[in-house]
Coordinates of C-alpha atoms and ligand atoms in Angstrom, one line a residue:
X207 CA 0.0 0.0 0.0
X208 CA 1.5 3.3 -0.8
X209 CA 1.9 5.2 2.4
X210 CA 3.8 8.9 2.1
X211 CA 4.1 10.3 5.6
X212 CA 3.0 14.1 5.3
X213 CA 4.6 16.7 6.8
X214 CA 2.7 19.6 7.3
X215 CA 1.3 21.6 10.5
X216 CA -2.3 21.3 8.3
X217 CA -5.0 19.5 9.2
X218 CA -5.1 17.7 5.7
X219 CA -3.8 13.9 6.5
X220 CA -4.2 12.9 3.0
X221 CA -6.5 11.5 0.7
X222 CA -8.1 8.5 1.6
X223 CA -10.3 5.6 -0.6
X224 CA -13.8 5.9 -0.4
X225 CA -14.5 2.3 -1.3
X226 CA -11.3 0.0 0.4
X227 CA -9.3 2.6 2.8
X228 CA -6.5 2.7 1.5
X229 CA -4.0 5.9 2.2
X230 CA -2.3 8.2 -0.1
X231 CA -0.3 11.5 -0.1
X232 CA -2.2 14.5 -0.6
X233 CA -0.9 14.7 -4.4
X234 CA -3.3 15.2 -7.5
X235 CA -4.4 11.9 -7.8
X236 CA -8.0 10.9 -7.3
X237 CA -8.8 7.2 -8.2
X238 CA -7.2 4.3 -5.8
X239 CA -4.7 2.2 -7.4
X240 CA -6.0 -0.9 -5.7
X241 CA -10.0 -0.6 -6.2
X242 CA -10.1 2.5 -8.6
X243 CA -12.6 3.7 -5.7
X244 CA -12.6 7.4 -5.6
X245 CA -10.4 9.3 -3.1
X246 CA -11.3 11.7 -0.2
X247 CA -9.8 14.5 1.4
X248 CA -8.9 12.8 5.0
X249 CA -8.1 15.2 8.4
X250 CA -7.1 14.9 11.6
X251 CA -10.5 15.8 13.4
X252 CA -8.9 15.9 17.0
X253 CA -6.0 18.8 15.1
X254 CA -9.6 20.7 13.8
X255 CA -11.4 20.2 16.9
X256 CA -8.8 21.8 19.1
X257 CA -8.1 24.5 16.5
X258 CA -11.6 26.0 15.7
X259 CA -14.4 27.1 17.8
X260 CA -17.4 29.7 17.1
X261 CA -15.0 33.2 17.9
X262 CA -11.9 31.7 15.7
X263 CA -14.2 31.3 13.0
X264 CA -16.6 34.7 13.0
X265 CA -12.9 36.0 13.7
X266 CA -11.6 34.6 10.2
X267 CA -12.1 36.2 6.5
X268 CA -15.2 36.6 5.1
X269 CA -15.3 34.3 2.3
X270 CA -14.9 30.1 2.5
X271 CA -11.6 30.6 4.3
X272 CA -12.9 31.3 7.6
X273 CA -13.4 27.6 7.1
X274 CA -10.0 27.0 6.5
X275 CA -9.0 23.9 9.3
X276 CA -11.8 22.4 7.2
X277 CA -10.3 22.7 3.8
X278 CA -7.6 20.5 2.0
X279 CA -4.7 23.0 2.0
X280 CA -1.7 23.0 3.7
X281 CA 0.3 26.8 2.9
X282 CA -0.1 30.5 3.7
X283 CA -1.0 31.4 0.5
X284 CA -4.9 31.1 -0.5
X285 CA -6.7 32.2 -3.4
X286 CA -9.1 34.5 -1.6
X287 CA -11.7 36.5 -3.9
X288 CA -14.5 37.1 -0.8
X289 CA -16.1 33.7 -2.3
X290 CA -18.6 32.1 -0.1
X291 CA -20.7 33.7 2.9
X292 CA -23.7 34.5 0.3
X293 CA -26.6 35.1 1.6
X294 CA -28.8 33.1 3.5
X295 CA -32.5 34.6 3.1
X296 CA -35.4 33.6 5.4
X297 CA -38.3 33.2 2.6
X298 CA -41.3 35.4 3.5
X299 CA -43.8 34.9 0.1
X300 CA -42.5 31.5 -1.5
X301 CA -42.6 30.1 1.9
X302 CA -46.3 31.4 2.1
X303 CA -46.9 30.4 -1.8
X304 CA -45.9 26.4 -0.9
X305 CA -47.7 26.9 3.1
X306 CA -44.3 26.3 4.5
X307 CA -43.3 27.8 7.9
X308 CA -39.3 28.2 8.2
X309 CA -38.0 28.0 4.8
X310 CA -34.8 29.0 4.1
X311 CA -32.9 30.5 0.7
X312 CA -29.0 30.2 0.6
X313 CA -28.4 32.4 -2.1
X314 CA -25.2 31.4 -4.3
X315 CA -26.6 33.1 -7.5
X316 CA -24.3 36.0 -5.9
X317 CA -21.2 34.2 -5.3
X318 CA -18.4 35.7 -6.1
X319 CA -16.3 36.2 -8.6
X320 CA -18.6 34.2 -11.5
X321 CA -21.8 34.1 -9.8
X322 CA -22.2 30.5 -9.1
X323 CA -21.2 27.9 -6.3
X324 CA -18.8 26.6 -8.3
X325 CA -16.2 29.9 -7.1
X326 CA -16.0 27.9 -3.6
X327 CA -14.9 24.7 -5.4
X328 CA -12.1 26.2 -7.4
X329 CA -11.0 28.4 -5.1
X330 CA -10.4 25.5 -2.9
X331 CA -8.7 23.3 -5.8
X332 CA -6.8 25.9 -7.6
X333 CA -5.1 26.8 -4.2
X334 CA -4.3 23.4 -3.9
X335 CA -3.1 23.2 -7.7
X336 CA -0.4 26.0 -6.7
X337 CA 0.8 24.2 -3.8
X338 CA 1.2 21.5 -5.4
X339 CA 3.2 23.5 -8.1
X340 CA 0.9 23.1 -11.0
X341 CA 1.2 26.1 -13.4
X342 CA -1.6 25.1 -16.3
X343 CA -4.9 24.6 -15.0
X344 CA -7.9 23.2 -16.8
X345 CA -11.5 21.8 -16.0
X346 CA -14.3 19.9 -18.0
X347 CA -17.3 22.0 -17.8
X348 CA -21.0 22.3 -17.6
X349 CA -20.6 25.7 -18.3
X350 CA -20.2 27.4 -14.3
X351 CA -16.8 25.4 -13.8
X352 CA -15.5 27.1 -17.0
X353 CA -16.6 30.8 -15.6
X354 CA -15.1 30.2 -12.2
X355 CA -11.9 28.2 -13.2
X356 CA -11.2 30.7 -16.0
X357 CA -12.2 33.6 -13.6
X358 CA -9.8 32.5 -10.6
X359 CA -7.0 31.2 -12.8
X360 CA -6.8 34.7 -14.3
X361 CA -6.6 36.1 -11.0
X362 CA -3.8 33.6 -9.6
X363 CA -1.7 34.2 -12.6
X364 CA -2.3 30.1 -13.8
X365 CA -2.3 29.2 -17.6
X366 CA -5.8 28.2 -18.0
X367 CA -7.7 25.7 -20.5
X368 CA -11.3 24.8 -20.5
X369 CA -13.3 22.5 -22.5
X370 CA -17.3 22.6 -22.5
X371 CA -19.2 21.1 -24.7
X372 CA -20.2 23.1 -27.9
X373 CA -23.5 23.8 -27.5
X374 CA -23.0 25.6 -24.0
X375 CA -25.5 28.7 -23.2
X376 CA -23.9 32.2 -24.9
X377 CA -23.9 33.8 -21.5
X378 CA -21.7 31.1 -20.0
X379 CA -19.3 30.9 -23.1
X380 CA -19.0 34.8 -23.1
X381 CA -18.7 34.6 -18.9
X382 CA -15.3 32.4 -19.8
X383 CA -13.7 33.3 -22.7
X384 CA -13.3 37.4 -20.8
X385 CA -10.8 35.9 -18.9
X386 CA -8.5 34.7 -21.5
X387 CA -8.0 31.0 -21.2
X388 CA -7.7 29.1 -24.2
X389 CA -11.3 27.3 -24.6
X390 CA -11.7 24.4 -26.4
X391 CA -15.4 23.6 -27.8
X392 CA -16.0 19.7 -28.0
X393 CA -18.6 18.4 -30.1
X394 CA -20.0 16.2 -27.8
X395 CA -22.2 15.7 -24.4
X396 CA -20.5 17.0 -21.4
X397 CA -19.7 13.2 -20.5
X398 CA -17.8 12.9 -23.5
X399 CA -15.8 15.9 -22.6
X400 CA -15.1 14.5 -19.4
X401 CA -13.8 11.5 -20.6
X402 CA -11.6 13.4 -23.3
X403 CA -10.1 15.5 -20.3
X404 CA -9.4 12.1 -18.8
X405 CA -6.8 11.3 -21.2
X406 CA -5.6 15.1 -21.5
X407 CA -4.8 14.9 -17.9
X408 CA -2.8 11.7 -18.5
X409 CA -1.0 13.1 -21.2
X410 CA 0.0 16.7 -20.3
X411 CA 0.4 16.5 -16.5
X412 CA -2.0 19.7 -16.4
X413 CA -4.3 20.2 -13.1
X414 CA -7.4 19.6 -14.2
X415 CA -10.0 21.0 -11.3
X416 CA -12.8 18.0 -11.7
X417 CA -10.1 15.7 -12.3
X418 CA -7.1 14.6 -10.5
X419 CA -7.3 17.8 -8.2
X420 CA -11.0 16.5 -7.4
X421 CA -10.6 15.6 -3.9
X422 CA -9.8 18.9 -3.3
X423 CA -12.2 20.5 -5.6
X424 CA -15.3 18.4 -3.9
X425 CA -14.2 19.7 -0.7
X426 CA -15.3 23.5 -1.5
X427 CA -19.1 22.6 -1.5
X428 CA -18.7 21.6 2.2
X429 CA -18.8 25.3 3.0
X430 CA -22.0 25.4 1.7
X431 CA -23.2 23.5 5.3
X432 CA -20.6 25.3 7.6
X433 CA -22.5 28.7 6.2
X434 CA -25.7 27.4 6.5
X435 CA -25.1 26.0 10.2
X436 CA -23.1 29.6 11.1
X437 CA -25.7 31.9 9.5
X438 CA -28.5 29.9 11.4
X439 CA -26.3 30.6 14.8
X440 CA -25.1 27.0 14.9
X441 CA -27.9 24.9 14.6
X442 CA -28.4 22.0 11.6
X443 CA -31.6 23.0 9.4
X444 CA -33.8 19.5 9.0
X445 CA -34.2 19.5 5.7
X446 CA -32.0 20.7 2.7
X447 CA -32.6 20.2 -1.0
X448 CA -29.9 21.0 -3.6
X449 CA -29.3 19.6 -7.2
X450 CA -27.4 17.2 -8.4
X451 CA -25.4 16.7 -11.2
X452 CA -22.2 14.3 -10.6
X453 CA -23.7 14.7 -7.1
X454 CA -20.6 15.7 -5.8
X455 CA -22.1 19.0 -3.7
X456 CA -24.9 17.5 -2.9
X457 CA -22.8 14.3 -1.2
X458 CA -20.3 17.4 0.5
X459 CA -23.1 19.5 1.8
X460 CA -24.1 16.2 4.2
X461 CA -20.0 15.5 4.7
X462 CA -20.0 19.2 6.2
X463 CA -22.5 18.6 8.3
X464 CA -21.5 15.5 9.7
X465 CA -17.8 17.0 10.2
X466 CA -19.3 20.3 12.2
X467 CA -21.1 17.3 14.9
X468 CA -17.8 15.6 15.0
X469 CA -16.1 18.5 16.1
X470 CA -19.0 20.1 18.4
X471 CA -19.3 23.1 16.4
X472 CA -22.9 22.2 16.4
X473 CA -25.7 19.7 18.6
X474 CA -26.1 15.9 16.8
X475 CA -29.3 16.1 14.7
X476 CA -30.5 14.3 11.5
X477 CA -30.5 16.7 8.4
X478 CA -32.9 14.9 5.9
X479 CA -31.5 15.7 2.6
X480 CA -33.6 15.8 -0.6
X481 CA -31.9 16.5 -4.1
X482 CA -32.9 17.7 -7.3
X483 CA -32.1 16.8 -11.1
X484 CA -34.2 17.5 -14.5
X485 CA -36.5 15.2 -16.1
X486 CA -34.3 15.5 -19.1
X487 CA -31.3 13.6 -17.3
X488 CA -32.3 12.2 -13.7
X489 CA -30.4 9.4 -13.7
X490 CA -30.0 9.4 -9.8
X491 CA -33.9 10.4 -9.3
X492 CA -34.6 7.3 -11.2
X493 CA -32.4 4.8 -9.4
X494 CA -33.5 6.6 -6.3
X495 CA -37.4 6.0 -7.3
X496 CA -36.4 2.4 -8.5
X497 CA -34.8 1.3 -5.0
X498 CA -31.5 0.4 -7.2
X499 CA -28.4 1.2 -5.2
X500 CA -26.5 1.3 -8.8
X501 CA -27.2 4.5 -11.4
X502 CA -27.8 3.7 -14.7
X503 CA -26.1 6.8 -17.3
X504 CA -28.1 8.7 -19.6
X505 CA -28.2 10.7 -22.3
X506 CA -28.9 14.2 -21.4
X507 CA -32.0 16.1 -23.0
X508 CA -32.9 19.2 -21.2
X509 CA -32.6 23.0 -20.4
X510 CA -30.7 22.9 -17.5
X511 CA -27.5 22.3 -18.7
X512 CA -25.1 23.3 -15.8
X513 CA -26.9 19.9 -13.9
X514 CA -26.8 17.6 -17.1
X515 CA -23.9 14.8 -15.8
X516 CA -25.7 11.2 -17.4
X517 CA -22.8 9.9 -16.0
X518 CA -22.6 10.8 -11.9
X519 CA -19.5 9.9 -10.6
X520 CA -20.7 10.5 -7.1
X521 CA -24.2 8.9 -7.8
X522 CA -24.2 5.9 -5.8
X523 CA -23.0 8.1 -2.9
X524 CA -26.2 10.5 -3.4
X525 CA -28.3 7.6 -3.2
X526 CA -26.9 6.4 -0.2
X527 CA -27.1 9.7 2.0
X528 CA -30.7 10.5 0.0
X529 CA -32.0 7.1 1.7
X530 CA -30.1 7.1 5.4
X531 CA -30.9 10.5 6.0
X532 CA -34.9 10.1 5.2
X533 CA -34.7 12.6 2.0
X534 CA -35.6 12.3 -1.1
X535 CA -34.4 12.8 -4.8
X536 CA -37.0 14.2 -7.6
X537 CA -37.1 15.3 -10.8
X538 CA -39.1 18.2 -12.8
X539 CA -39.7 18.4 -16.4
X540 CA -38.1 21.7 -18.9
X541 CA -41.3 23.7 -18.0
X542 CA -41.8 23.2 -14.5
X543 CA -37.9 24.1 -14.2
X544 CA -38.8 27.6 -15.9
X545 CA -42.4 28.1 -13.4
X546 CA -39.6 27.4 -10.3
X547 CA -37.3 30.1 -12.2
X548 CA -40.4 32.7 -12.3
X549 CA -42.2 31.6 -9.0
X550 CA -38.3 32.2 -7.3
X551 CA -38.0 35.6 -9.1
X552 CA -41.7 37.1 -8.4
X553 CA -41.9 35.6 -4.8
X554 CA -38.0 36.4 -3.8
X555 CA -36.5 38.8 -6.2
X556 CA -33.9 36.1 -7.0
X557 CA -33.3 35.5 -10.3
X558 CA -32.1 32.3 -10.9
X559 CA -30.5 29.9 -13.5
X560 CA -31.8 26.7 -14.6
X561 CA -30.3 24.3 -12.0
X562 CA -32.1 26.9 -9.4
X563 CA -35.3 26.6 -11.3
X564 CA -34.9 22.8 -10.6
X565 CA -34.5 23.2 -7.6
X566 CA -37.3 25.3 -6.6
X567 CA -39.3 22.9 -8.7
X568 CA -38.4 20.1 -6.8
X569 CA -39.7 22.1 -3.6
X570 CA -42.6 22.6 -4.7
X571 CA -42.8 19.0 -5.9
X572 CA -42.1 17.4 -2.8
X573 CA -44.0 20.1 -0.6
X574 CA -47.5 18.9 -2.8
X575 CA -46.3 14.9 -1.7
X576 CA -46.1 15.8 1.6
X577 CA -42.5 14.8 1.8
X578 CA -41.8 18.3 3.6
X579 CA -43.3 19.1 7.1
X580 CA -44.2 22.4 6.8
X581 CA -42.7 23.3 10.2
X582 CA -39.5 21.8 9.3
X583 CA -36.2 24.2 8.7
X584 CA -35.7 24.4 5.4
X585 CA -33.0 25.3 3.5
X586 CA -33.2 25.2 -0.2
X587 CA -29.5 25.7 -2.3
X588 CA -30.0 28.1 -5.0
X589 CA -26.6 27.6 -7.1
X590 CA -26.6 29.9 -10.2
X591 CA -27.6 33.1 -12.0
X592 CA -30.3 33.2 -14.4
X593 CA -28.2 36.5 -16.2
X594 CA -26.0 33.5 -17.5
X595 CA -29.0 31.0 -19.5
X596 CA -30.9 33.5 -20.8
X597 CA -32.0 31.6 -23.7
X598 CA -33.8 28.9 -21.4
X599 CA -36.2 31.4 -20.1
X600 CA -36.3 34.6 -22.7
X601 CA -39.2 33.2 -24.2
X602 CA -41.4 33.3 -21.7
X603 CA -40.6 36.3 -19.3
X604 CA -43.1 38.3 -21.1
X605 CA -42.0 41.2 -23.3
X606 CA -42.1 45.4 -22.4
X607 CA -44.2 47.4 -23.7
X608 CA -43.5 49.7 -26.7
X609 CA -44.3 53.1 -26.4
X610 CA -44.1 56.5 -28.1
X611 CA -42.7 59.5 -25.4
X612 CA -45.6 60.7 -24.6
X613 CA -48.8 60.7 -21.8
X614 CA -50.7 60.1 -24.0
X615 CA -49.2 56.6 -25.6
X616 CA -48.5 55.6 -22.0
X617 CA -52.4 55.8 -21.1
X618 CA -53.2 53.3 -23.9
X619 CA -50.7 51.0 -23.4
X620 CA -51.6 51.0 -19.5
X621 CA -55.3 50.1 -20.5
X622 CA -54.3 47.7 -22.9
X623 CA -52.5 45.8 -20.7
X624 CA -55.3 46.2 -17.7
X625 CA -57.4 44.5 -20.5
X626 CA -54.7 41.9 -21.4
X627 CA -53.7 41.1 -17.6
X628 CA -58.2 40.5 -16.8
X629 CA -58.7 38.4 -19.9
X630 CA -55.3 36.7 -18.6
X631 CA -57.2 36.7 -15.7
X632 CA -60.3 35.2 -16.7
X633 CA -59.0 32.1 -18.4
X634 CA -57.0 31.4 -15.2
X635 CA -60.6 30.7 -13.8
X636 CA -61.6 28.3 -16.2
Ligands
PLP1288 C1 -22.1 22.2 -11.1 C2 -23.4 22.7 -10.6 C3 -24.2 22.0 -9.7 C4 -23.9 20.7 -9.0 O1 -22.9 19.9 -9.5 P1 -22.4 18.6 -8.8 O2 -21.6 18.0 -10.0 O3 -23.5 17.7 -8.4 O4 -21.5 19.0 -7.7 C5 -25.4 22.6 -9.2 N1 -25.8 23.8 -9.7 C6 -25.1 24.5 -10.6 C7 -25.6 25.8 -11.0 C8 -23.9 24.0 -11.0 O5 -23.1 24.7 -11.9
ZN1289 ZN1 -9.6 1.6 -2.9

């Protein structure tokens, strides 16, 4: 068994095999040589416990790294651009719309720098890429891993490539190509982009965010639960739902929350954890409804592109916590994904992109099956910004209306819309 002792005054021990145990240095690697199981970040909890307390952490930055003892780096030197500590927004009007009583909106659709949750993950892993003395970074993206990667690179002074598939929303293309990597547009599903960037990695040695630096990537979505927990003065919610996609932050947000019980930041509870895919590739929803404990891929057909992963490599795991922890995992077809995108906007002022939509969907889904108790906490992980997939939900956001400069051509278009919105109206009542 390969066993590199680390030195390090970090809390990171190494990476560890999900499936068999076995140990490895904290390099980019992130499949087990003996089981190709995938590797975890591993820490020494009794190091962390002794380390952090409430004051050290509201005494830390602002952003993830106030989370730091948590986080698999080891130097001085983090990649810190305020990411993390978004908003968490006790709903007033969706919570009414859905009759629930303590619902709960964490609000990543203004994370910084590229206005996803995907800044906390590459933070984490491109810091990591630099200790570990990678100077060409690179990712396989849904389209938010390209914004972030290409964002944070720029700003850590890291050659950058990124490959997305071709047919990638305009917003998210423009949103990475500003920062000046070189991008590479596959023709192909993101899971065959994925498994090109497998054999890049091989070949050129590059760090490769969702790849060999994964087990450090993965970590950055456990922030999402130490926020949640601080911003709710240390208590556990009951009840989360967030998407999946490879299922990798919705299998870190219940990791976080286990790790802040193991090292009494917070009282032992059960969090039930629900997730959240699309019709159009709910490969996990499916296997969840089906009682399989194995995911069968698919071939992705829907809007919300940023959460269309046929192939999820952290499926199984999702599964697992979805049924242990007494959640759920749903799915919601194109158009209910663009009602949750509308119902979030007009009930919240939060406009949202399509995994949000999902999400919000998925709510609402499980809210009508009685699978949330209305007086439960609940926090629902809103992920993106709707600015960036514009062309999902253009269509049907209504239009303005045209006017000539004057009173006079206001007062008829304010009558013909009164008429408009009655008749509208009206047919609602049939
Ligand atoms: C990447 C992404 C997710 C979830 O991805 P996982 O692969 O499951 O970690 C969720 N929402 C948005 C907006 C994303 O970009
Ligand atoms: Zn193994």
């Amino acid at each position: 068994m390969t066993q590199t002792p680390i030195r390090s005054t970090s809390t990171l021990r190494g990476l560890r095999c999900r499936e068999c145990g076995a140990e490895y240095a904290a390099e980019a690697r992130h499949v087990c040589e003996w089981c190709f199981g995938p590797l975890e970040a591993a820490y020494d909890y009794e190091a962390i416990r002794s380390r952090v307390s409430h004051q050290s952490i509201a005494a830390g930055p602002r952003s993830i790294w106030r989370y730091r003892p948590f986080l698999p780096v080891s130097g001085e030197r983090l990649i810190d651009l305020g990411t993390g500590l978004t908003p968490l927004i006790r709903s007033e009007r969706l919570a009414r719309r859905l009759g629930l009583k303590a619902l709960y909106l964490k609000n990543d659709a203004v994370n910084v720098p590229s206005l996803s949750f995907k800044d906390r993950v590459v933070s984490v892993a491109l810091t990591r890429a630099r200790e570990l003395g990678f100077t060409t970074v690179s990712c396989a993206s849904t389209g938010n891993l390209a914004n972030a990667t290409a964002a944070i690179a720029a700003h850590a002074g890291l050659e950058c490539y990124i490959f997305i598939p071709a047919d990638l929303e305009a917003g998210k293309v423009l949103g990475t190509l500003i920062y000046g990597p070189q991008v590479l547009a596959v023709d192909g599903n993101y899971d065959q982009v994925n498994r090109l960037c497998s054999e890049v990695a091989d070949r050129h040695g590059w760090g490769f965010v969702n790849i060999n630096l994964r087990p450090y990537y993965s970590e950055g979505s456990k922030t999402l639960a130490f926020e949640v927990a601080e911003q709710l003065d240390w208590q556990l919610p009951d009840h989360v739902v967030a998407p999946i996609a490879s299922g990798s932050l919705y299998t870190k947000i219940y990791k976080g929350f286990q790790e802040l019980i193991k090292t009494g930041l917070v009282a032992d509870k059960p969090v039930r954890m629900s997730g959240a895919q699309a019709s159009g590739c709910s490969p996990v929803a499916e296997a969840f409804r089906g009682g399989q404990d194995f995911v069968t891929p698919v071939k992705p057909a829907t809007i919300a592109k940023s959460i269309a992963i046929g192939n999820p490599a952290d499926g199984i795991y999702a599964l697992d916590i979805a049924r242990k922890s007494g959640g759920s995992i749903a799915d919601v077809s194109d158009s209910e994904i663009i009602e949750g995108i509308k119902l979030l906007a007009q009930t919240e002022g939060i406009f949202t992109e399509t995994a949000g939509g999902t999400t919000v969907a998925v709510l609402k889904k499980l809210v009508e099956a009685g699978q949330i108790d209305p007086e439960e906490t609940t926090v629902v992980y809103i992920t993106g910004n709707g600015l960036k997939t514009q062309e999902a939900i253009a269509p049907y956001a209504g239009e303005p209306l045209q006017i000539e400069p004057s009173l006079a051509s206001f007062e008829r278009a304010l009558e013909r819309a009164r008429t408009l919105d009655r008749l509208d109206w009206q047919q609602t009542l049939v």
